[in-house]
Amino acid sequence: MTSPSVLDLAPVVPVVVLEDAGDAVPLARALVAGGLPAIEVTLRTAAALDAIKAIAAEVPDAVVGAGTVISARNVSDTVAAGARFLVSPGWTDTLLDAMKASGLPFLPGVSTTSEVVALLERGVTEMKFFPAEAAGGTAYLKALSAPLPQARFCPTGGISLASAPSYLALPNVGCVGGSWMLPGDAVADRDWPRVERLAAEAAALRG
């Protein structure tokens, strides 16, 4: 990929699920203020595309991306909404072709060695490792680093503030994805100062 690496923007990429697109801009501003500019808005809700549009238009310091991208239609819809990177939980040849054709940085999801090798064969070296904790966690990624040092990962799935440092210490991990800085009650209460404080804690994981 010739585009800037998503893996190098921040130590943590917040994984955002929004039910109300009206919350997108203040939430994104809180995350950016806390030091987490790369924001993955997942396509799990009807509000997701409008949320991406709003962040892209109104929070210039945010690098907003789309998560849970699982089809070529998802790719085209999120590109049109202003997404600046794409993340998928897994990949197929059809999806990979669509993500490559978008021209955006993308992180296709993997959870097995064979999937990693298949992506390397296709010229892709940056991937999402998902679901990280369930798929073997740091031990699995550490084991991959010797035979496949050219692959770099953003592990996501079950990672917390406490476990993130052990992932970030691995040579083949560029960043981690997580949602612990977006507790459900804080989002529901629109407690953006709390989100900013939690984002700052996450941003400090890599000095």
C-alpha positions as a Python dict, from the first residue, in 0.01 Angstrom:
ca = {
    (1, 'M'): (0, 0, 0),
    (2, 'T'): (129, 342, -90),
    (3, 'S'): (-106, 531, 144),
    (4, 'P'): (6, 629, 496),
    (5, 'S'): (-10, 341, 739),
    (6, 'V'): (-308, 321, 972),
    (7, 'L'): (-85, 127, 1210),
    (8, 'D'): (134, 429, 1279),
    (9, 'L'): (-129, 696, 1355),
    (10, 'A'): (-173, 615, 1724),
    (11, 'P'): (-112, 325, 1963),
    (12, 'V'): (-485, 263, 1992),
    (13, 'V'): (-762, 284, 1732),
    (14, 'P'): (-1099, 335, 1905),
    (15, 'V'): (-1365, 98, 1773),
    (16, 'V'): (-1686, 299, 1773),
    (17, 'V'): (-2044, 171, 1757),
    (18, 'L'): (-2291, 459, 1731),
    (19, 'E'): (-2666, 433, 1751),
    (20, 'D'): (-2713, 809, 1707),
    (21, 'A'): (-2518, 993, 1437),
    (22, 'G'): (-2571, 1311, 1638),
    (23, 'D'): (-2314, 1182, 1887),
    (24, 'A'): (-2046, 1132, 1623),
    (25, 'V'): (-1890, 1478, 1618),
    (26, 'P'): (-1861, 1541, 1995),
    (27, 'L'): (-1737, 1184, 2047),
    (28, 'A'): (-1475, 1221, 1774),
    (29, 'R'): (-1363, 1558, 1913),
    (30, 'A'): (-1319, 1400, 2258),
    (31, 'L'): (-1110, 1115, 2114),
    (32, 'V'): (-891, 1352, 1912),
    (33, 'A'): (-845, 1582, 2213),
    (34, 'G'): (-732, 1279, 2412),
    (35, 'G'): (-471, 1192, 2150),
    (36, 'L'): (-647, 925, 1943),
    (37, 'P'): (-698, 1069, 1592),
    (38, 'A'): (-767, 741, 1407),
    (39, 'I'): (-1131, 646, 1468),
    (40, 'E'): (-1292, 329, 1335),
    (41, 'V'): (-1670, 365, 1303),
    (42, 'T'): (-1817, 19, 1261),
    (43, 'L'): (-2093, -49, 1010),
    (44, 'R'): (-2299, -231, 1272),
    (45, 'T'): (-2572, 31, 1302),
    (46, 'A'): (-2797, 230, 1071),
    (47, 'A'): (-2628, 549, 1192),
    (48, 'A'): (-2277, 448, 1085),
    (49, 'L'): (-2257, 609, 740),
    (50, 'D'): (-2405, 937, 864),
    (51, 'A'): (-2160, 928, 1155),
    (52, 'I'): (-1865, 885, 918),
    (53, 'K'): (-1994, 1173, 701),
    (54, 'A'): (-2030, 1401, 1002),
    (55, 'I'): (-1683, 1328, 1141),
    (56, 'A'): (-1521, 1365, 799),
    (57, 'A'): (-1692, 1701, 748),
    (58, 'E'): (-1666, 1854, 1093),
    (59, 'V'): (-1362, 1708, 1273),
    (60, 'P'): (-1065, 1783, 1046),
    (61, 'D'): (-807, 1646, 1291),
    (62, 'A'): (-976, 1305, 1298),
    (63, 'V'): (-879, 1028, 1058),
    (64, 'V'): (-1212, 851, 1034),
    (65, 'G'): (-1232, 498, 901),
    (66, 'A'): (-1497, 234, 850),
    (67, 'G'): (-1499, -96, 1035),
    (68, 'T'): (-1695, -418, 983),
    (69, 'V'): (-1649, -374, 607),
    (70, 'I'): (-1762, -706, 461),
    (71, 'S'): (-1871, -633, 102),
    (72, 'A'): (-1781, -432, -205),
    (73, 'R'): (-2097, -227, -142),
    (74, 'N'): (-1969, -144, 207),
    (75, 'V'): (-1646, -22, 48),
    (76, 'S'): (-1817, 206, -203),
    (77, 'D'): (-2066, 340, 55),
    (78, 'T'): (-1797, 426, 309),
    (79, 'V'): (-1565, 582, 52),
    (80, 'A'): (-1856, 804, -57),
    (81, 'A'): (-1919, 895, 309),
    (82, 'G'): (-1561, 1019, 348),
    (83, 'A'): (-1387, 728, 519),
    (84, 'R'): (-1008, 748, 508),
    (85, 'F'): (-932, 385, 588),
    (86, 'L'): (-1113, 50, 586),
    (87, 'V'): (-1111, -238, 834),
    (88, 'S'): (-1269, -579, 786),
    (89, 'P'): (-1317, -866, 1034),
    (90, 'G'): (-1210, -1113, 765),
    (91, 'W'): (-1152, -1117, 391),
    (92, 'T'): (-1234, -1284, 62),
    (93, 'D'): (-1076, -1226, -278),
    (94, 'T'): (-1377, -1018, -383),
    (95, 'L'): (-1361, -798, -74),
    (96, 'L'): (-984, -762, -98),
    (97, 'D'): (-1010, -652, -462),
    (98, 'A'): (-1270, -390, -368),
    (99, 'M'): (-1060, -257, -79),
    (100, 'K'): (-750, -238, -299),
    (101, 'A'): (-944, -61, -574),
    (102, 'S'): (-1067, 203, -328),
    (103, 'G'): (-718, 351, -302),
    (104, 'L'): (-758, 383, 76),
    (105, 'P'): (-539, 218, 340),
    (106, 'F'): (-708, -99, 461),
    (107, 'L'): (-666, -369, 724),
    (108, 'P'): (-816, -704, 624),
    (109, 'G'): (-893, -932, 916),
    (110, 'V'): (-705, -1256, 979),
    (111, 'S'): (-700, -1515, 1255),
    (112, 'T'): (-490, -1797, 1103),
    (113, 'T'): (-140, -1836, 964),
    (114, 'S'): (-277, -1946, 627),
    (115, 'E'): (-478, -1625, 594),
    (116, 'V'): (-167, -1421, 670),
    (117, 'V'): (36, -1609, 408),
    (118, 'A'): (-244, -1568, 152),
    (119, 'L'): (-248, -1190, 208),
    (120, 'L'): (131, -1169, 182),
    (121, 'E'): (97, -1352, -150),
    (122, 'R'): (-139, -1073, -260),
    (123, 'G'): (109, -804, -156),
    (124, 'V'): (-71, -705, 166),
    (125, 'T'): (154, -673, 473),
    (126, 'E'): (-73, -484, 718),
    (127, 'M'): (-367, -668, 873),
    (128, 'K'): (-619, -674, 1155),
    (129, 'F'): (-580, -972, 1390),
    (130, 'F'): (-932, -1060, 1500),
    (131, 'P'): (-1071, -1172, 1738),
    (132, 'A'): (-739, -1117, 1911),
    (133, 'E'): (-794, -1264, 2257),
    (134, 'A'): (-1008, -1554, 2133),
    (135, 'A'): (-768, -1635, 1849),
    (136, 'G'): (-457, -1678, 2066),
    (137, 'G'): (-363, -1329, 2181),
    (138, 'T'): (-5, -1219, 2227),
    (139, 'A'): (131, -1574, 2228),
    (140, 'Y'): (-9, -1636, 1879),
    (141, 'L'): (123, -1308, 1738),
    (142, 'K'): (464, -1365, 1895),
    (143, 'A'): (477, -1707, 1730),
    (144, 'L'): (398, -1553, 1391),
    (145, 'S'): (674, -1294, 1410),
    (146, 'A'): (962, -1535, 1345),
    (147, 'P'): (840, -1708, 1024),
    (148, 'L'): (641, -1406, 896),
    (149, 'P'): (827, -1092, 1010),
    (150, 'Q'): (698, -888, 715),
    (151, 'A'): (339, -901, 845),
    (152, 'R'): (225, -623, 1079),
    (153, 'F'): (-96, -627, 1279),
    (154, 'C'): (-363, -427, 1457),
    (155, 'P'): (-503, -680, 1704),
    (156, 'T'): (-865, -614, 1798),
    (157, 'G'): (-1116, -805, 2008),
    (158, 'G'): (-1121, -836, 2385),
    (159, 'I'): (-824, -603, 2442),
    (160, 'S'): (-829, -375, 2747),
    (161, 'L'): (-618, -96, 2892),
    (162, 'A'): (-447, -360, 3106),
    (163, 'S'): (-368, -603, 2822),
    (164, 'A'): (-286, -350, 2548),
    (165, 'P'): (79, -290, 2654),
    (166, 'S'): (170, -658, 2609),
    (167, 'Y'): (42, -640, 2251),
    (168, 'L'): (213, -309, 2176),
    (169, 'A'): (544, -453, 2298),
    (170, 'L'): (545, -708, 2014),
    (171, 'P'): (760, -623, 1710),
    (172, 'N'): (483, -710, 1463),
    (173, 'V'): (210, -499, 1628),
    (174, 'G'): (167, -141, 1511),
    (175, 'C'): (-139, -53, 1716),
    (176, 'V'): (-435, -217, 1886),
    (177, 'G'): (-808, -166, 1839),
    (178, 'G'): (-1040, -137, 2134),
    (179, 'S'): (-1351, 17, 2277),
    (180, 'W'): (-1265, 42, 2646),
    (181, 'M'): (-1229, 421, 2620),
    (182, 'L'): (-1593, 432, 2508),
    (183, 'P'): (-1787, 270, 2794),
    (184, 'G'): (-2156, 236, 2715),
    (185, 'D'): (-2270, 453, 3004),
    (186, 'A'): (-2034, 737, 2908),
    (187, 'V'): (-2163, 738, 2550),
    (188, 'A'): (-2526, 709, 2663),
    (189, 'D'): (-2477, 999, 2907),
    (190, 'R'): (-2278, 1195, 2647),
    (191, 'D'): (-2000, 1229, 2904),
    (192, 'W'): (-1741, 1347, 2653),
    (193, 'P'): (-1491, 1472, 2915),
    (194, 'R'): (-1475, 1116, 3052),
    (195, 'V'): (-1419, 979, 2702),
    (196, 'E'): (-1138, 1232, 2653),
    (197, 'R'): (-973, 1125, 2980),
    (198, 'L'): (-992, 757, 2887),
    (199, 'A'): (-859, 834, 2539),
    (200, 'A'): (-564, 1018, 2693),
    (201, 'E'): (-483, 712, 2907),
    (202, 'A'): (-488, 497, 2595),
    (203, 'A'): (-277, 742, 2395),
    (204, 'A'): (-14, 737, 2671),
    (205, 'L'): (42, 364, 2627),
    (206, 'R'): (315, 445, 2379),
    (207, 'G'): (519, 745, 2476),
}
